[in-house]
JSON list of C-alpha atoms and ligand atoms in Angstrom, two decimals:
[
{"chain": "Q", "resi": 4, "resn": "MET", "atom": "CA", "xyz": [-23.37, -12.29, -3.18]},
{"chain": "Q", "resi": 5, "resn": "ILE", "atom": "CA", "xyz": [-19.71, -11.47, -2.83]},
{"chain": "Q", "resi": 6, "resn": "ARG", "atom": "CA", "xyz": [-17.45, -13.52, -0.60]},
{"chain": "Q", "resi": 7, "resn": "ALA", "atom": "CA", "xyz": [-15.73, -11.28, 1.91]},
{"chain": "Q", "resi": 8, "resn": "CYS", "atom": "CA", "xyz": [-13.48, -13.74, 3.74]},
{"chain": "Q", "resi": 9, "resn": "ASP", "atom": "CA", "xyz": [-13.43, -16.79, 6.00]},
{"chain": "Q", "resi": 10, "resn": "VAL", "atom": "CA", "xyz": [-15.04, -16.36, 9.41]},
{"chain": "Q", "resi": 11, "resn": "ASP", "atom": "CA", "xyz": [-11.67, -17.25, 10.96]},
{"chain": "Q", "resi": 12, "resn": "ASP", "atom": "CA", "xyz": [-10.02, -14.34, 9.15]},
{"chain": "Q", "resi": 13, "resn": "LEU", "atom": "CA", "xyz": [-12.24, -11.69, 10.73]},
{"chain": "Q", "resi": 14, "resn": "PRO", "atom": "CA", "xyz": [-11.80, -11.63, 14.51]},
{"chain": "Q", "resi": 15, "resn": "ASP", "atom": "CA", "xyz": [-14.26, -9.80, 16.73]},
{"chain": "Q", "resi": 16, "resn": "GLY", "atom": "CA", "xyz": [-13.62, -6.05, 16.64]},
{"chain": "Q", "resi": 17, "resn": "GLU", "atom": "CA", "xyz": [-12.02, -6.14, 13.19]},
{"chain": "Q", "resi": 18, "resn": "ALA", "atom": "CA", "xyz": [-13.14, -5.12, 9.71]},
{"chain": "Q", "resi": 19, "resn": "VAL", "atom": "CA", "xyz": [-12.30, -6.08, 6.16]},
{"chain": "Q", "resi": 20, "resn": "ARG", "atom": "CA", "xyz": [-12.75, -4.00, 3.02]},
{"chain": "Q", "resi": 21, "resn": "LEU", "atom": "CA", "xyz": [-14.03, -5.48, -0.21]},
{"chain": "Q", "resi": 22, "resn": "LEU", "atom": "CA", "xyz": [-14.53, -4.00, -3.63]},
{"chain": "Q", "resi": 23, "resn": "ALA", "atom": "CA", "xyz": [-17.98, -4.26, -5.16]},
{"chain": "Q", "resi": 24, "resn": "HIS", "atom": "CA", "xyz": [-19.72, -1.54, -7.19]},
{"chain": "Q", "resi": 25, "resn": "VAL", "atom": "CA", "xyz": [-18.45, 0.65, -4.35]},
{"chain": "Q", "resi": 26, "resn": "PRO", "atom": "CA", "xyz": [-16.04, -0.18, -1.54]},
{"chain": "Q", "resi": 27, "resn": "ILE", "atom": "CA", "xyz": [-17.84, -1.99, 1.28]},
{"chain": "Q", "resi": 28, "resn": "SER", "atom": "CA", "xyz": [-16.55, -2.69, 4.75]},
{"chain": "Q", "resi": 29, "resn": "VAL", "atom": "CA", "xyz": [-17.56, -5.77, 6.73]},
{"chain": "Q", "resi": 30, "resn": "PHE", "atom": "CA", "xyz": [-17.39, -5.65, 10.51]},
{"chain": "Q", "resi": 31, "resn": "HIS", "atom": "CA", "xyz": [-17.40, -8.34, 13.17]},
{"chain": "Q", "resi": 32, "resn": "THR", "atom": "CA", "xyz": [-18.48, -7.04, 16.53]},
{"chain": "Q", "resi": 33, "resn": "GLU", "atom": "CA", "xyz": [-19.97, -8.76, 19.55]},
{"chain": "Q", "resi": 34, "resn": "GLY", "atom": "CA", "xyz": [-20.62, -11.93, 17.57]},
{"chain": "Q", "resi": 35, "resn": "GLN", "atom": "CA", "xyz": [-22.48, -10.19, 14.74]},
{"chain": "Q", "resi": 36, "resn": "TYR", "atom": "CA", "xyz": [-21.49, -9.20, 11.22]},
{"chain": "Q", "resi": 37, "resn": "PHE", "atom": "CA", "xyz": [-22.41, -5.96, 9.48]},
{"chain": "Q", "resi": 38, "resn": "ALA", "atom": "CA", "xyz": [-21.66, -4.52, 6.05]},
{"chain": "Q", "resi": 39, "resn": "ILE", "atom": "CA", "xyz": [-21.82, -0.83, 5.18]},
{"chain": "Q", "resi": 40, "resn": "ASP", "atom": "CA", "xyz": [-20.43, 1.52, 2.56]},
{"chain": "Q", "resi": 41, "resn": "ASP", "atom": "CA", "xyz": [-16.74, 1.82, 3.32]},
{"chain": "Q", "resi": 42, "resn": "THR", "atom": "CA", "xyz": [-16.41, 5.47, 2.38]},
{"chain": "Q", "resi": 43, "resn": "CYS", "atom": "CA", "xyz": [-17.40, 7.90, 5.09]},
{"chain": "Q", "resi": 44, "resn": "SER", "atom": "CA", "xyz": [-20.25, 10.18, 4.03]},
{"chain": "Q", "resi": 45, "resn": "HIS", "atom": "CA", "xyz": [-18.33, 13.22, 5.31]},
{"chain": "Q", "resi": 46, "resn": "GLN", "atom": "CA", "xyz": [-15.19, 12.92, 3.20]},
{"chain": "Q", "resi": 47, "resn": "ASP", "atom": "CA", "xyz": [-13.14, 10.06, 1.79]},
{"chain": "Q", "resi": 48, "resn": "ALA", "atom": "CA", "xyz": [-11.95, 8.10, 4.81]},
{"chain": "Q", "resi": 49, "resn": "SER", "atom": "CA", "xyz": [-12.24, 4.32, 4.89]},
{"chain": "Q", "resi": 50, "resn": "LEU", "atom": "CA", "xyz": [-14.54, 3.24, 7.70]},
{"chain": "Q", "resi": 51, "resn": "ALA", "atom": "CA", "xyz": [-12.85, -0.17, 7.75]},
{"chain": "Q", "resi": 52, "resn": "ASP", "atom": "CA", "xyz": [-9.88, 1.71, 9.22]},
{"chain": "Q", "resi": 53, "resn": "GLY", "atom": "CA", "xyz": [-12.05, 3.15, 11.98]},
{"chain": "Q", "resi": 54, "resn": "TRP", "atom": "CA", "xyz": [-12.58, 2.06, 15.57]},
{"chain": "Q", "resi": 55, "resn": "VAL", "atom": "CA", "xyz": [-15.41, -0.31, 16.40]},
{"chain": "Q", "resi": 56, "resn": "GLU", "atom": "CA", "xyz": [-17.25, -0.15, 19.68]},
{"chain": "Q", "resi": 57, "resn": "GLY", "atom": "CA", "xyz": [-20.38, -2.19, 20.07]},
{"chain": "Q", "resi": 58, "resn": "CYS", "atom": "CA", "xyz": [-22.57, -1.59, 17.02]},
{"chain": "Q", "resi": 59, "resn": "PHE", "atom": "CA", "xyz": [-20.82, 1.65, 16.10]},
{"chain": "Q", "resi": 60, "resn": "VAL", "atom": "CA", "xyz": [-17.77, 2.58, 14.06]},
{"chain": "Q", "resi": 61, "resn": "GLU", "atom": "CA", "xyz": [-15.87, 5.81, 14.51]},
{"chain": "Q", "resi": 62, "resn": "CYS", "atom": "CA", "xyz": [-14.38, 7.34, 11.36]},
{"chain": "Q", "resi": 63, "resn": "PRO", "atom": "CA", "xyz": [-10.58, 7.50, 11.58]},
{"chain": "Q", "resi": 64, "resn": "LEU", "atom": "CA", "xyz": [-10.38, 10.96, 10.01]},
{"chain": "Q", "resi": 65, "resn": "HIS", "atom": "CA", "xyz": [-12.75, 13.30, 11.90]},
{"chain": "Q", "resi": 66, "resn": "ALA", "atom": "CA", "xyz": [-14.40, 10.93, 14.39]},
{"chain": "Q", "resi": 67, "resn": "ALA", "atom": "CA", "xyz": [-17.94, 10.84, 13.05]},
{"chain": "Q", "resi": 68, "resn": "SER", "atom": "CA", "xyz": [-19.69, 7.72, 14.32]},
{"chain": "Q", "resi": 69, "resn": "PHE", "atom": "CA", "xyz": [-22.04, 5.46, 12.35]},
{"chain": "Q", "resi": 70, "resn": "ASP", "atom": "CA", "xyz": [-24.53, 2.87, 13.57]},
{"chain": "Q", "resi": 71, "resn": "LEU", "atom": "CA", "xyz": [-23.54, -0.37, 11.83]},
{"chain": "Q", "resi": 72, "resn": "ARG", "atom": "CA", "xyz": [-27.15, -1.62, 11.99]},
{"chain": "Q", "resi": 73, "resn": "THR", "atom": "CA", "xyz": [-28.73, 1.34, 10.20]},
{"chain": "Q", "resi": 74, "resn": "GLY", "atom": "CA", "xyz": [-25.94, 3.33, 8.57]},
{"chain": "Q", "resi": 75, "resn": "GLN", "atom": "CA", "xyz": [-27.08, 6.46, 10.37]},
{"chain": "Q", "resi": 76, "resn": "PRO", "atom": "CA", "xyz": [-24.45, 8.90, 11.62]},
{"chain": "Q", "resi": 77, "resn": "THR", "atom": "CA", "xyz": [-24.71, 9.45, 15.33]},
{"chain": "Q", "resi": 78, "resn": "CYS", "atom": "CA", "xyz": [-22.62, 12.59, 15.55]},
{"chain": "Q", "resi": 79, "resn": "LEU", "atom": "CA", "xyz": [-21.06, 15.34, 13.47]},
{"chain": "Q", "resi": 80, "resn": "PRO", "atom": "CA", "xyz": [-19.31, 16.04, 11.22]},
{"chain": "Q", "resi": 81, "resn": "ALA", "atom": "CA", "xyz": [-21.10, 13.38, 9.16]},
{"chain": "Q", "resi": 82, "resn": "LYS", "atom": "CA", "xyz": [-24.69, 14.31, 8.39]},
{"chain": "Q", "resi": 83, "resn": "ARG", "atom": "CA", "xyz": [-25.60, 11.78, 5.70]},
{"chain": "Q", "resi": 84, "resn": "PRO", "atom": "CA", "xyz": [-26.02, 8.03, 6.29]},
{"chain": "Q", "resi": 85, "resn": "VAL", "atom": "CA", "xyz": [-24.10, 5.25, 4.58]},
{"chain": "Q", "resi": 86, "resn": "ARG", "atom": "CA", "xyz": [-25.86, 2.27, 3.01]},
{"chain": "Q", "resi": 87, "resn": "THR", "atom": "CA", "xyz": [-26.05, -1.10, 4.72]},
{"chain": "Q", "resi": 88, "resn": "TYR", "atom": "CA", "xyz": [-25.96, -4.54, 3.10]},
{"chain": "Q", "resi": 89, "resn": "PRO", "atom": "CA", "xyz": [-27.21, -7.98, 4.17]},
{"chain": "Q", "resi": 90, "resn": "VAL", "atom": "CA", "xyz": [-24.52, -10.34, 5.46]},
{"chain": "Q", "resi": 91, "resn": "VAL", "atom": "CA", "xyz": [-24.77, -14.13, 5.29]},
{"chain": "Q", "resi": 92, "resn": "VAL", "atom": "CA", "xyz": [-22.45, -16.62, 6.99]},
{"chain": "Q", "resi": 93, "resn": "SER", "atom": "CA", "xyz": [-22.32, -19.98, 5.27]},
{"chain": "Q", "resi": 94, "resn": "ASP", "atom": "CA", "xyz": [-19.86, -22.89, 5.45]},
{"chain": "Q", "resi": 95, "resn": "GLY", "atom": "CA", "xyz": [-17.37, -20.86, 7.43]},
{"chain": "Q", "resi": 96, "resn": "ALA", "atom": "CA", "xyz": [-17.32, -17.89, 5.07]},
{"chain": "Q", "resi": 97, "resn": "ILE", "atom": "CA", "xyz": [-18.85, -14.41, 5.15]},
{"chain": "Q", "resi": 98, "resn": "TYR", "atom": "CA", "xyz": [-20.84, -13.17, 2.16]},
{"chain": "Q", "resi": 99, "resn": "VAL", "atom": "CA", "xyz": [-22.32, -9.75, 1.42]},
{"chain": "Q", "resi": 100, "resn": "ASP", "atom": "CA", "xyz": [-25.37, -9.26, -0.76]},
{"chain": "Q", "resi": 101, "resn": "THR", "atom": "CA", "xyz": [-24.14, -6.19, -2.59]},
{"chain": "Q", "resi": 102, "resn": "ALA", "atom": "CA", "xyz": [-27.22, -6.09, -4.82]},
{"chain": "Q", "resi": 103, "resn": "VAL", "atom": "CA", "xyz": [-29.45, -5.29, -1.85]},
{"chain": "Q", "resi": 104, "resn": "ALA", "atom": "CA", "xyz": [-28.14, -2.02, -0.54]},
{"chain": "Q", "resi": 105, "resn": "GLN", "atom": "CA", "xyz": [-30.44, -0.53, 2.02]},
{"chain": "Q", "resi": 106, "resn": "GLU", "atom": "CA", "xyz": [-30.72, 3.17, 2.46]},
{"chain": "Q", "resi": 107, "resn": "ALA", "atom": "CA", "xyz": [-30.55, 4.17, 6.08]},
{"chain": "Q", "resi": 108, "resn": "ILE", "atom": "CA", "xyz": [-33.81, 4.37, 7.95]},
{"chain": "Q", "resi": 109, "resn": "ALA", "atom": "CA", "xyz": [-34.42, 7.82, 9.33]},
{"chain": "K", "resi": 10, "resn": "FES", "atom": "S1", "xyz": [-14.09, 11.74, 6.74]},
{"chain": "K", "resi": 10, "resn": "FES", "atom": "FE1", "xyz": [-15.27, 10.67, 8.22]},
{"chain": "K", "resi": 10, "resn": "FES", "atom": "S2", "xyz": [-15.78, 12.19, 9.66]},
{"chain": "K", "resi": 10, "resn": "FES", "atom": "FE2", "xyz": [-14.68, 13.26, 8.16]}
]
């Protein structure tokens, strides 16, 4: 588990980037937390810099959208999914289990 930040430091609608074996972005949206690969599967944009709406994040570079729950792209130009990671909230902090990357479910 890697500590991402305090719960109080990640307001709803925001994201934080952390460095693990790969960059991972952690999102807080509608009271839930999600962690996915930070690098867009289309090119090299950081998804933590994207726009969150509901359970989706829109890439800031070419506007591909990814489902934060599954990692699946929901529109072009991205065609490949990003991995998702389990998130645990404990004692006021957010942790990501970076050892348990989950490939997107088709
Ligand atoms: S880099 Fe994300 S859509 Fe192109």
